Amino acid sequence: METNPQKSACLYSNISKTGYRALFILMQLIESPKTREELISIATKDSIINKGLSKDTITNTINLLKKAGCIISRPTIKTDNKYVLKSHPFSAHFSQNEANALLDFRKSIISLGDWEALVLIDRLYSKIAIYAPNEEFKNALLYNSPLNHINHNILRLINISKEKLINIKYKSPKYGSEDFDIIPHFITMDNEKLYVWCYNFKYEETSFLRIDRILSINSLTFDKEIAKNKDKFDEFQFHAKFELKGTSALTYIEGVGEKIIEENINDEYPLKIEVLVKDKFNFIQRILSYGTDCKLLEPQGLKTELINTLKEMKGNYKK
């Protein structure tokens, strides 16, 4: 379908050319300082202005913007003969209370462990940080996030490589740099750290790897059938049940693969929880972190193992 030039021209017939020109130049100066010649050149390429502006027109438009409240410095040798927009009355600014509310909102997202929402929040905050009331809050919006130390390209690749075979270089706190073949299954946030749950071929077990320790992704195999035939992620899973009381019961939030199966505020242990355990070591650490607020119910084998471990620890302290 051909465009009618006369009809297209009519679309702009009711636009105030003077007002549009002022907004156009303002937007150019918001983007970066520019010389008079640069503004004239850019204007010729605009579909509405569509012509070169005179030097006087540029000067008059700059003066119009100044009267509207913009602070624009005159071109000097120090500015390479460029107009520099110092400030304008059309920008948004957050009060300190509003900035505090933004920080509190991000903390609430962190406490929920919703890492995908946190990624989106961080992207938003990186764009609105320029409106913070001071440098302290600007830096807080930009940098007070647990994802700051995450390589977002690695995070993206892991997220799109679920149930596929990938090779990574991992910085282990115990063994240093190691290469692993893994099959990622899902990503979680725990204690403000991102982890990928995966099957690890080197150790032939489920692994719980910190994403900020992944130095690089060396290769990816996108054939799902290859990964499916080699994956043993489900083989190491088992169900467990435990009870919680006290502060731990009051602050408990269901995690991945967990559900409250009984709840009675009159019982000594008000909550009974069933969990699909994907990493035994991590689960035991979590049970121990609850201290005396937690009682492991089953499986019996794990319960016996935990009791023996605690007895051994107690015995070491008596020596």
PDB file of C-alpha atoms in Angstrom:
ATOM      1  CA  MET A   1       0.000   0.000   0.000  1.00  0.00           C
ATOM      2  CA  GLU A   2       1.442   3.341  -1.113  1.00  0.00           C
ATOM      3  CA  THR A   3       1.589   6.285   1.284  1.00  0.00           C
ATOM      4  CA  ASN A   4      -0.038   9.515   0.208  1.00  0.00           C
ATOM      5  CA  PRO A   5       2.546  12.286   0.870  1.00  0.00           C
ATOM      6  CA  GLN A   6      -0.155  14.947   1.138  1.00  0.00           C
ATOM      7  CA  LYS A   7      -2.108  12.869   3.657  1.00  0.00           C
ATOM      8  CA  SER A   8       1.071  12.215   5.711  1.00  0.00           C
ATOM      9  CA  ALA A   9       1.805  15.942   5.779  1.00  0.00           C
ATOM     10  CA  CYS A  10      -1.687  16.587   7.138  1.00  0.00           C
ATOM     11  CA  LEU A  11      -0.944  14.455  10.186  1.00  0.00           C
ATOM     12  CA  TYR A  12       1.401  17.190  11.456  1.00  0.00           C
ATOM     13  CA  SER A  13      -0.654  20.206  10.310  1.00  0.00           C
ATOM     14  CA  ASN A  14      -2.018  20.900  13.805  1.00  0.00           C
ATOM     15  CA  ILE A  15       1.352  20.663  15.574  1.00  0.00           C
ATOM     16  CA  SER A  16       2.887  23.882  16.871  1.00  0.00           C
ATOM     17  CA  LYS A  17       6.213  23.900  15.060  1.00  0.00           C
ATOM     18  CA  THR A  18       7.681  26.325  17.621  1.00  0.00           C
ATOM     19  CA  GLY A  19       6.648  24.098  20.530  1.00  0.00           C
ATOM     20  CA  TYR A  20       7.785  20.934  18.792  1.00  0.00           C
ATOM     21  CA  ARG A  21      11.140  22.531  17.957  1.00  0.00           C
ATOM     22  CA  ALA A  22      11.648  23.463  21.616  1.00  0.00           C
ATOM     23  CA  LEU A  23      10.875  19.928  22.807  1.00  0.00           C
ATOM     24  CA  PHE A  24      13.049  18.462  20.071  1.00  0.00           C
ATOM     25  CA  ILE A  25      16.082  20.542  21.081  1.00  0.00           C
ATOM     26  CA  LEU A  26      15.435  19.824  24.774  1.00  0.00           C
ATOM     27  CA  MET A  27      15.472  16.070  24.086  1.00  0.00           C
ATOM     28  CA  GLN A  28      18.725  16.393  22.161  1.00  0.00           C
ATOM     29  CA  LEU A  29      20.382  18.262  25.038  1.00  0.00           C
ATOM     30  CA  ILE A  30      19.051  15.758  27.603  1.00  0.00           C
ATOM     31  CA  GLU A  31      20.795  13.052  25.570  1.00  0.00           C
ATOM     32  CA  SER A  32      24.136  14.940  25.510  1.00  0.00           C
ATOM     33  CA  PRO A  33      25.641  18.435  25.116  1.00  0.00           C
ATOM     34  CA  LYS A  34      25.643  19.613  21.492  1.00  0.00           C
ATOM     35  CA  THR A  35      26.961  22.469  19.395  1.00  0.00           C
ATOM     36  CA  ARG A  36      24.672  24.763  17.431  1.00  0.00           C
ATOM     37  CA  GLU A  37      25.877  23.123  14.207  1.00  0.00           C
ATOM     38  CA  GLU A  38      25.059  19.626  15.557  1.00  0.00           C
ATOM     39  CA  LEU A  39      21.522  20.718  16.478  1.00  0.00           C
ATOM     40  CA  ILE A  40      21.008  22.177  12.997  1.00  0.00           C
ATOM     41  CA  SER A  41      22.264  18.978  11.352  1.00  0.00           C
ATOM     42  CA  ILE A  42      20.058  16.685  13.492  1.00  0.00           C
ATOM     43  CA  ALA A  43      16.980  18.861  12.839  1.00  0.00           C
ATOM     44  CA  THR A  44      17.271  18.354   9.083  1.00  0.00           C
ATOM     45  CA  LYS A  45      16.810  14.590   9.592  1.00  0.00           C
ATOM     46  CA  ASP A  46      13.650  14.954  11.699  1.00  0.00           C
ATOM     47  CA  SER A  47      10.469  14.057   9.797  1.00  0.00           C
ATOM     48  CA  ILE A  48       8.485  16.976  11.264  1.00  0.00           C
ATOM     49  CA  ILE A  49      11.057  19.781  11.221  1.00  0.00           C
ATOM     50  CA  ASN A  50      12.481  18.424   7.967  1.00  0.00           C
ATOM     51  CA  LYS A  51      14.700  21.415   7.258  1.00  0.00           C
ATOM     52  CA  GLY A  52      17.830  23.146   8.427  1.00  0.00           C
ATOM     53  CA  LEU A  53      17.332  25.704  11.171  1.00  0.00           C
ATOM     54  CA  SER A  54      19.087  29.035  11.216  1.00  0.00           C
ATOM     55  CA  LYS A  55      21.535  29.947  13.963  1.00  0.00           C
ATOM     56  CA  ASP A  56      19.092  32.598  15.178  1.00  0.00           C
ATOM     57  CA  THR A  57      16.301  30.014  15.407  1.00  0.00           C
ATOM     58  CA  ILE A  58      18.521  27.789  17.582  1.00  0.00           C
ATOM     59  CA  THR A  59      19.414  30.754  19.802  1.00  0.00           C
ATOM     60  CA  ASN A  60      15.775  31.850  20.135  1.00  0.00           C
ATOM     61  CA  THR A  61      14.662  28.299  20.960  1.00  0.00           C
ATOM     62  CA  ILE A  62      17.373  27.964  23.633  1.00  0.00           C
ATOM     63  CA  ASN A  63      16.203  31.253  25.164  1.00  0.00           C
ATOM     64  CA  LEU A  64      12.605  29.953  25.098  1.00  0.00           C
ATOM     65  CA  LEU A  65      13.699  26.844  27.019  1.00  0.00           C
ATOM     66  CA  LYS A  66      15.493  29.032  29.565  1.00  0.00           C
ATOM     67  CA  LYS A  67      12.312  31.041  30.132  1.00  0.00           C
ATOM     68  CA  ALA A  68      10.487  27.734  30.710  1.00  0.00           C
ATOM     69  CA  GLY A  69      12.878  26.966  33.580  1.00  0.00           C
ATOM     70  CA  CYS A  70      15.762  25.139  31.904  1.00  0.00           C
ATOM     71  CA  ILE A  71      19.300  26.012  32.925  1.00  0.00           C
ATOM     72  CA  ILE A  72      21.486  25.811  29.807  1.00  0.00           C
ATOM     73  CA  SER A  73      25.067  27.045  29.769  1.00  0.00           C
ATOM     74  CA  ARG A  74      26.344  29.154  26.871  1.00  0.00           C
ATOM     75  CA  PRO A  75      28.770  27.523  24.432  1.00  0.00           C
ATOM     76  CA  THR A  76      32.362  28.182  25.501  1.00  0.00           C
ATOM     77  CA  ILE A  77      35.820  26.884  24.692  1.00  0.00           C
ATOM     78  CA  LYS A  78      35.664  24.779  27.904  1.00  0.00           C
ATOM     79  CA  THR A  79      32.515  23.001  26.660  1.00  0.00           C
ATOM     80  CA  ASP A  80      33.839  22.586  23.085  1.00  0.00           C
ATOM     81  CA  ASN A  81      31.318  25.231  21.986  1.00  0.00           C
ATOM     82  CA  LYS A  82      28.436  23.001  23.111  1.00  0.00           C
ATOM     83  CA  TYR A  83      25.207  23.910  24.873  1.00  0.00           C
ATOM     84  CA  VAL A  84      25.081  22.011  28.189  1.00  0.00           C
ATOM     85  CA  LEU A  85      21.749  21.330  29.868  1.00  0.00           C
ATOM     86  CA  LYS A  86      22.333  21.707  33.616  1.00  0.00           C
ATOM     87  CA  SER A  87      18.764  21.044  34.730  1.00  0.00           C
ATOM     88  CA  HIS A  88      15.158  21.268  33.580  1.00  0.00           C
ATOM     89  CA  PRO A  89      11.792  21.376  35.380  1.00  0.00           C
ATOM     90  CA  PHE A  90      10.359  18.367  33.565  1.00  0.00           C
ATOM     91  CA  SER A  91      12.376  15.642  35.312  1.00  0.00           C
ATOM     92  CA  ALA A  92      11.022  13.466  38.112  1.00  0.00           C
ATOM     93  CA  HIS A  93      12.632  13.575  41.545  1.00  0.00           C
ATOM     94  CA  PHE A  94      12.139  11.238  44.478  1.00  0.00           C
ATOM     95  CA  SER A  95      11.945  12.505  48.009  1.00  0.00           C
ATOM     96  CA  GLN A  96      14.042  10.739  50.617  1.00  0.00           C
ATOM     97  CA  ASN A  97      10.927   8.970  51.939  1.00  0.00           C
ATOM     98  CA  GLU A  98      10.086   7.742  48.440  1.00  0.00           C
ATOM     99  CA  ALA A  99      13.649   6.518  47.924  1.00  0.00           C
ATOM    100  CA  ASN A 100      13.459   4.670  51.254  1.00  0.00           C
ATOM    101  CA  ALA A 101      10.205   3.053  50.117  1.00  0.00           C
ATOM    102  CA  LEU A 102      11.901   1.819  46.936  1.00  0.00           C
ATOM    103  CA  LEU A 103      14.713   0.253  48.956  1.00  0.00           C
ATOM    104  CA  ASP A 104      12.226  -1.363  51.361  1.00  0.00           C
ATOM    105  CA  PHE A 105      10.265  -2.758  48.430  1.00  0.00           C
ATOM    106  CA  ARG A 106      13.380  -4.419  47.024  1.00  0.00           C
ATOM    107  CA  LYS A 107      14.158  -5.887  50.456  1.00  0.00           C
ATOM    108  CA  SER A 108      10.687  -7.441  50.526  1.00  0.00           C
ATOM    109  CA  ILE A 109      11.337  -9.051  47.124  1.00  0.00           C
ATOM    110  CA  ILE A 110      14.668 -10.396  48.425  1.00  0.00           C
ATOM    111  CA  SER A 111      12.997 -11.844  51.523  1.00  0.00           C
ATOM    112  CA  LEU A 112      10.535 -13.715  49.297  1.00  0.00           C
ATOM    113  CA  GLY A 113      13.393 -15.221  47.315  1.00  0.00           C
ATOM    114  CA  ASP A 114      11.824 -14.232  43.980  1.00  0.00           C
ATOM    115  CA  TRP A 115      15.014 -13.837  41.946  1.00  0.00           C
ATOM    116  CA  GLU A 116      13.230 -13.236  38.624  1.00  0.00           C
ATOM    117  CA  ALA A 117      11.257 -10.325  40.085  1.00  0.00           C
ATOM    118  CA  LEU A 118      14.500  -9.027  41.608  1.00  0.00           C
ATOM    119  CA  VAL A 119      16.172  -8.978  38.177  1.00  0.00           C
ATOM    120  CA  LEU A 120      13.321  -6.834  36.834  1.00  0.00           C
ATOM    121  CA  ILE A 121      13.406  -4.528  39.871  1.00  0.00           C
ATOM    122  CA  ASP A 122      17.166  -4.011  39.496  1.00  0.00           C
ATOM    123  CA  ARG A 123      16.728  -3.111  35.823  1.00  0.00           C
ATOM    124  CA  LEU A 124      14.062  -0.560  36.752  1.00  0.00           C
ATOM    125  CA  TYR A 125      16.150   0.928  39.568  1.00  0.00           C
ATOM    126  CA  SER A 126      19.158   1.322  37.267  1.00  0.00           C
ATOM    127  CA  LYS A 127      17.021   3.596  35.091  1.00  0.00           C
ATOM    128  CA  ILE A 128      15.408   5.676  37.839  1.00  0.00           C
ATOM    129  CA  ALA A 129      18.526   6.085  40.028  1.00  0.00           C
ATOM    130  CA  ILE A 130      19.272   9.425  38.330  1.00  0.00           C
ATOM    131  CA  TYR A 131      16.207  10.821  40.118  1.00  0.00           C
ATOM    132  CA  ALA A 132      17.421   9.872  43.621  1.00  0.00           C
ATOM    133  CA  PRO A 133      17.587  12.771  46.109  1.00  0.00           C
ATOM    134  CA  ASN A 134      21.332  12.352  46.708  1.00  0.00           C
ATOM    135  CA  GLU A 135      24.376  10.246  45.796  1.00  0.00           C
ATOM    136  CA  GLU A 136      23.928   7.951  48.801  1.00  0.00           C
ATOM    137  CA  PHE A 137      20.479   6.860  47.680  1.00  0.00           C
ATOM    138  CA  LYS A 138      21.525   6.752  44.048  1.00  0.00           C
ATOM    139  CA  ASN A 139      24.271   4.269  44.959  1.00  0.00           C
ATOM    140  CA  ALA A 140      21.843   2.326  47.161  1.00  0.00           C
ATOM    141  CA  LEU A 141      19.394   1.953  44.274  1.00  0.00           C
ATOM    142  CA  LEU A 142      22.176   0.903  41.920  1.00  0.00           C
ATOM    143  CA  TYR A 143      24.303  -1.339  44.106  1.00  0.00           C
ATOM    144  CA  ASN A 144      22.385  -2.593  47.171  1.00  0.00           C
ATOM    145  CA  SER A 145      21.244  -5.773  45.493  1.00  0.00           C
ATOM    146  CA  PRO A 146      22.444  -9.354  46.039  1.00  0.00           C
ATOM    147  CA  LEU A 147      22.585  -9.733  42.250  1.00  0.00           C
ATOM    148  CA  ASN A 148      25.347  -7.146  41.846  1.00  0.00           C
ATOM    149  CA  HIS A 149      28.046  -9.819  41.899  1.00  0.00           C
ATOM    150  CA  ILE A 150      26.215 -12.016  39.417  1.00  0.00           C
ATOM    151  CA  ASN A 151      27.319 -12.203  35.798  1.00  0.00           C
ATOM    152  CA  HIS A 152      23.923 -11.648  34.166  1.00  0.00           C
ATOM    153  CA  ASN A 153      24.993 -13.236  30.904  1.00  0.00           C
ATOM    154  CA  ILE A 154      25.877 -16.444  32.787  1.00  0.00           C
ATOM    155  CA  LEU A 155      22.573 -16.246  34.687  1.00  0.00           C
ATOM    156  CA  ARG A 156      20.662 -15.885  31.413  1.00  0.00           C
ATOM    157  CA  LEU A 157      22.475 -18.833  29.802  1.00  0.00           C
ATOM    158  CA  ILE A 158      21.834 -21.082  32.808  1.00  0.00           C
ATOM    159  CA  ASN A 159      18.181 -20.080  32.876  1.00  0.00           C
ATOM    160  CA  ILE A 160      17.665 -20.974  29.208  1.00  0.00           C
ATOM    161  CA  SER A 161      19.739 -24.175  29.546  1.00  0.00           C
ATOM    162  CA  LYS A 162      17.490 -25.981  32.027  1.00  0.00           C
ATOM    163  CA  GLU A 163      17.596 -29.749  31.495  1.00  0.00           C
ATOM    164  CA  LYS A 164      20.367 -29.367  28.918  1.00  0.00           C
ATOM    165  CA  LEU A 165      23.993 -30.493  29.231  1.00  0.00           C
ATOM    166  CA  ILE A 166      26.459 -27.651  29.838  1.00  0.00           C
ATOM    167  CA  ASN A 167      30.104 -27.413  30.857  1.00  0.00           C
ATOM    168  CA  ILE A 168      31.048 -24.715  33.358  1.00  0.00           C
ATOM    169  CA  LYS A 169      34.149 -23.415  35.100  1.00  0.00           C
ATOM    170  CA  TYR A 170      33.400 -23.141  38.812  1.00  0.00           C
ATOM    171  CA  LYS A 171      35.392 -21.482  41.605  1.00  0.00           C
ATOM    172  CA  SER A 172      35.060 -23.908  44.502  1.00  0.00           C
ATOM    173  CA  PRO A 173      35.953 -22.523  47.969  1.00  0.00           C
ATOM    174  CA  LYS A 174      37.606 -25.858  48.762  1.00  0.00           C
ATOM    175  CA  TYR A 175      39.188 -27.037  45.504  1.00  0.00           C
ATOM    176  CA  GLY A 176      39.657 -23.815  43.538  1.00  0.00           C
ATOM    177  CA  SER A 177      38.824 -23.676  39.825  1.00  0.00           C
ATOM    178  CA  GLU A 178      37.048 -26.806  38.535  1.00  0.00           C
ATOM    179  CA  ASP A 179      35.346 -27.770  35.278  1.00  0.00           C
ATOM    180  CA  PHE A 180      31.939 -29.462  35.662  1.00  0.00           C
ATOM    181  CA  ASP A 181      29.502 -31.075  33.271  1.00  0.00           C
ATOM    182  CA  ILE A 182      26.092 -30.279  34.720  1.00  0.00           C
ATOM    183  CA  ILE A 183      22.425 -30.429  33.813  1.00  0.00           C
ATOM    184  CA  PRO A 184      20.649 -27.425  35.405  1.00  0.00           C
ATOM    185  CA  HIS A 185      17.121 -27.957  36.710  1.00  0.00           C
ATOM    186  CA  PHE A 186      16.110 -24.760  38.468  1.00  0.00           C
ATOM    187  CA  ILE A 187      17.433 -21.604  40.139  1.00  0.00           C
ATOM    188  CA  THR A 188      16.663 -20.551  43.694  1.00  0.00           C
ATOM    189  CA  MET A 189      17.636 -17.761  46.092  1.00  0.00           C
ATOM    190  CA  ASP A 190      18.815 -18.670  49.578  1.00  0.00           C
ATOM    191  CA  ASN A 191      20.363 -16.265  52.094  1.00  0.00           C
ATOM    192  CA  GLU A 192      20.494 -13.587  49.368  1.00  0.00           C
ATOM    193  CA  LYS A 193      22.567 -15.848  47.090  1.00  0.00           C
ATOM    194  CA  LEU A 194      21.504 -17.382  43.792  1.00  0.00           C
ATOM    195  CA  TYR A 195      21.982 -21.128  43.362  1.00  0.00           C
ATOM    196  CA  VAL A 196      21.460 -23.516  40.490  1.00  0.00           C
ATOM    197  CA  TRP A 197      20.212 -27.006  41.340  1.00  0.00           C
ATOM    198  CA  CYS A 198      21.756 -29.470  38.928  1.00  0.00           C
ATOM    199  CA  TYR A 199      23.036 -32.970  38.330  1.00  0.00           C
ATOM    200  CA  ASN A 200      26.846 -32.906  38.560  1.00  0.00           C
ATOM    201  CA  PHE A 201      28.620 -35.574  36.484  1.00  0.00           C
ATOM    202  CA  LYS A 202      31.994 -35.100  38.183  1.00  0.00           C
ATOM    203  CA  TYR A 203      30.651 -36.115  41.595  1.00  0.00           C
ATOM    204  CA  GLU A 204      27.700 -38.147  40.263  1.00  0.00           C
ATOM    205  CA  GLU A 205      25.221 -36.408  42.532  1.00  0.00           C
ATOM    206  CA  THR A 206      22.860 -33.501  42.838  1.00  0.00           C
ATOM    207  CA  SER A 207      24.728 -30.221  43.316  1.00  0.00           C
ATOM    208  CA  PHE A 208      23.652 -26.894  44.734  1.00  0.00           C
ATOM    209  CA  LEU A 209      26.034 -24.396  43.069  1.00  0.00           C
ATOM    210  CA  ARG A 210      26.324 -20.674  43.738  1.00  0.00           C
ATOM    211  CA  ILE A 211      25.874 -18.809  40.475  1.00  0.00           C
ATOM    212  CA  ASP A 212      28.273 -16.022  41.454  1.00  0.00           C
ATOM    213  CA  ARG A 213      31.006 -18.695  41.665  1.00  0.00           C
ATOM    214  CA  ILE A 214      30.445 -19.778  38.056  1.00  0.00           C
ATOM    215  CA  LEU A 215      33.311 -18.154  36.169  1.00  0.00           C
ATOM    216  CA  SER A 216      32.246 -19.113  32.659  1.00  0.00           C
ATOM    217  CA  ILE A 217      30.117 -21.428  30.577  1.00  0.00           C
ATOM    218  CA  ASN A 218      32.491 -23.329  28.334  1.00  0.00           C
ATOM    219  CA  SER A 219      29.996 -25.190  26.160  1.00  0.00           C
ATOM    220  CA  LEU A 220      26.309 -26.057  25.802  1.00  0.00           C
ATOM    221  CA  THR A 221      24.628 -29.136  24.346  1.00  0.00           C
ATOM    222  CA  PHE A 222      21.108 -28.196  23.338  1.00  0.00           C
ATOM    223  CA  ASP A 223      20.017 -31.735  22.396  1.00  0.00           C
ATOM    224  CA  LYS A 224      17.562 -32.535  25.210  1.00  0.00           C
ATOM    225  CA  GLU A 225      17.640 -36.260  24.440  1.00  0.00           C
ATOM    226  CA  ILE A 226      21.376 -36.437  25.213  1.00  0.00           C
ATOM    227  CA  ALA A 227      20.802 -34.738  28.563  1.00  0.00           C
ATOM    228  CA  LYS A 228      17.706 -36.814  29.335  1.00  0.00           C
ATOM    229  CA  ASN A 229      19.555 -40.097  28.843  1.00  0.00           C
ATOM    230  CA  LYS A 230      22.401 -39.024  31.151  1.00  0.00           C
ATOM    231  CA  ASP A 231      20.456 -37.130  33.794  1.00  0.00           C
ATOM    232  CA  LYS A 232      20.185 -38.759  37.235  1.00  0.00           C
ATOM    233  CA  PHE A 233      18.873 -35.716  39.068  1.00  0.00           C
ATOM    234  CA  ASP A 234      15.705 -37.462  40.255  1.00  0.00           C
ATOM    235  CA  GLU A 235      17.519 -40.580  41.501  1.00  0.00           C
ATOM    236  CA  PHE A 236      18.985 -38.770  44.503  1.00  0.00           C
ATOM    237  CA  GLN A 237      15.731 -37.183  45.655  1.00  0.00           C
ATOM    238  CA  PHE A 238      13.686 -38.332  48.630  1.00  0.00           C
ATOM    239  CA  HIS A 239      10.877 -37.021  50.813  1.00  0.00           C
ATOM    240  CA  ALA A 240      11.408 -35.879  54.386  1.00  0.00           C
ATOM    241  CA  LYS A 241       9.174 -34.528  57.126  1.00  0.00           C
ATOM    242  CA  PHE A 242      10.018 -32.175  59.984  1.00  0.00           C
ATOM    243  CA  GLU A 243       8.243 -30.048  62.587  1.00  0.00           C
ATOM    244  CA  LEU A 244       8.828 -26.437  63.590  1.00  0.00           C
ATOM    245  CA  LYS A 245       7.986 -24.402  66.666  1.00  0.00           C
ATOM    246  CA  GLY A 246       8.773 -20.977  68.121  1.00  0.00           C
ATOM    247  CA  THR A 247      10.097 -18.152  65.939  1.00  0.00           C
ATOM    248  CA  SER A 248      11.012 -20.604  63.175  1.00  0.00           C
ATOM    249  CA  ALA A 249       7.361 -21.647  62.845  1.00  0.00           C
ATOM    250  CA  LEU A 250       6.143 -18.046  62.882  1.00  0.00           C
ATOM    251  CA  THR A 251       8.566 -16.883  60.165  1.00  0.00           C
ATOM    252  CA  TYR A 252       8.470 -20.012  58.006  1.00  0.00           C
ATOM    253  CA  ILE A 253       7.878 -19.509  54.259  1.00  0.00           C
ATOM    254  CA  GLU A 254       7.381 -22.493  51.968  1.00  0.00           C
ATOM    255  CA  GLY A 255      10.351 -23.091  49.680  1.00  0.00           C
ATOM    256  CA  VAL A 256      10.660 -25.018  46.422  1.00  0.00           C
ATOM    257  CA  GLY A 257       9.324 -28.554  46.840  1.00  0.00           C
ATOM    258  CA  GLU A 258       7.952 -27.852  50.342  1.00  0.00           C
ATOM    259  CA  LYS A 259       4.433 -27.817  51.739  1.00  0.00           C
ATOM    260  CA  ILE A 260       2.801 -27.533  55.146  1.00  0.00           C
ATOM    261  CA  ILE A 261       0.881 -30.764  55.723  1.00  0.00           C
ATOM    262  CA  GLU A 262      -0.363 -30.057  59.271  1.00  0.00           C
ATOM    263  CA  GLU A 263      -0.915 -26.804  61.156  1.00  0.00           C
ATOM    264  CA  ASN A 264      -2.168 -26.616  64.740  1.00  0.00           C
ATOM    265  CA  ILE A 265      -1.357 -23.605  66.902  1.00  0.00           C
ATOM    266  CA  ASN A 266      -2.138 -25.576  70.082  1.00  0.00           C
ATOM    267  CA  ASP A 267       0.573 -28.194  69.479  1.00  0.00           C
ATOM    268  CA  GLU A 268       4.105 -27.853  70.825  1.00  0.00           C
ATOM    269  CA  TYR A 269       5.275 -27.961  67.210  1.00  0.00           C
ATOM    270  CA  PRO A 270       2.547 -26.034  65.310  1.00  0.00           C
ATOM    271  CA  LEU A 271       3.863 -26.824  61.818  1.00  0.00           C
ATOM    272  CA  LYS A 272       4.533 -30.159  60.153  1.00  0.00           C
ATOM    273  CA  ILE A 273       6.262 -29.805  56.789  1.00  0.00           C
ATOM    274  CA  GLU A 274       6.954 -32.227  53.970  1.00  0.00           C
ATOM    275  CA  VAL A 275       9.842 -31.498  51.636  1.00  0.00           C
ATOM    276  CA  LEU A 276      11.245 -33.102  48.510  1.00  0.00           C
ATOM    277  CA  VAL A 277      14.977 -33.221  49.320  1.00  0.00           C
ATOM    278  CA  LYS A 278      17.163 -32.710  46.275  1.00  0.00           C
ATOM    279  CA  ASP A 279      20.437 -32.106  48.101  1.00  0.00           C
ATOM    280  CA  LYS A 280      20.949 -34.009  51.368  1.00  0.00           C
ATOM    281  CA  PHE A 281      23.854 -31.893  52.613  1.00  0.00           C
ATOM    282  CA  ASN A 282      21.981 -28.642  52.084  1.00  0.00           C
ATOM    283  CA  PHE A 283      18.863 -30.051  53.750  1.00  0.00           C
ATOM    284  CA  ILE A 284      20.792 -31.156  56.844  1.00  0.00           C
ATOM    285  CA  GLN A 285      22.401 -27.719  57.098  1.00  0.00           C
ATOM    286  CA  ARG A 286      18.966 -26.156  56.969  1.00  0.00           C
ATOM    287  CA  ILE A 287      17.568 -28.479  59.646  1.00  0.00           C
ATOM    288  CA  LEU A 288      20.524 -27.656  61.905  1.00  0.00           C
ATOM    289  CA  SER A 289      20.028 -23.922  61.304  1.00  0.00           C
ATOM    290  CA  TYR A 290      16.623 -24.110  63.023  1.00  0.00           C
ATOM    291  CA  GLY A 291      18.302 -25.319  66.218  1.00  0.00           C
ATOM    292  CA  THR A 292      15.918 -26.555  68.942  1.00  0.00           C
ATOM    293  CA  ASP A 293      12.922 -25.181  67.010  1.00  0.00           C
ATOM    294  CA  CYS A 294      13.083 -28.155  64.637  1.00  0.00           C
ATOM    295  CA  LYS A 295      12.462 -31.889  64.959  1.00  0.00           C
ATOM    296  CA  LEU A 296      13.221 -34.210  62.035  1.00  0.00           C
ATOM    297  CA  LEU A 297      10.577 -36.927  61.734  1.00  0.00           C
ATOM    298  CA  GLU A 298      11.556 -38.982  58.675  1.00  0.00           C
ATOM    299  CA  PRO A 299      13.091 -40.722  56.842  1.00  0.00           C
ATOM    300  CA  GLN A 300      14.395 -42.806  59.704  1.00  0.00           C
ATOM    301  CA  GLY A 301      17.757 -43.402  58.005  1.00  0.00           C
ATOM    302  CA  LEU A 302      18.496 -39.690  57.740  1.00  0.00           C
ATOM    303  CA  LYS A 303      17.208 -39.123  61.267  1.00  0.00           C
ATOM    304  CA  THR A 304      19.628 -41.786  62.599  1.00  0.00           C
ATOM    305  CA  GLU A 305      22.481 -40.264  60.562  1.00  0.00           C
ATOM    306  CA  LEU A 306      21.739 -36.817  61.982  1.00  0.00           C
ATOM    307  CA  ILE A 307      21.574 -38.101  65.576  1.00  0.00           C
ATOM    308  CA  ASN A 308      24.916 -39.904  65.180  1.00  0.00           C
ATOM    309  CA  THR A 309      26.491 -36.766  63.714  1.00  0.00           C
ATOM    310  CA  LEU A 310      25.276 -34.647  66.627  1.00  0.00           C
ATOM    311  CA  LYS A 311      26.531 -37.221  69.143  1.00  0.00           C
ATOM    312  CA  GLU A 312      29.929 -37.215  67.452  1.00  0.00           C
ATOM    313  CA  MET A 313      30.034 -33.426  67.542  1.00  0.00           C
ATOM    314  CA  LYS A 314      29.116 -33.465  71.242  1.00  0.00           C
ATOM    315  CA  GLY A 315      31.795 -36.057  71.924  1.00  0.00           C
ATOM    316  CA  ASN A 316      34.438 -33.871  70.247  1.00  0.00           C
ATOM    317  CA  TYR A 317      33.591 -30.982  72.577  1.00  0.00           C
ATOM    318  CA  LYS A 318      33.970 -33.220  75.671  1.00  0.00           C
ATOM    319  CA  LYS A 319      37.545 -34.175  74.823  1.00  0.00           C
TER     320      LYS A 319
END
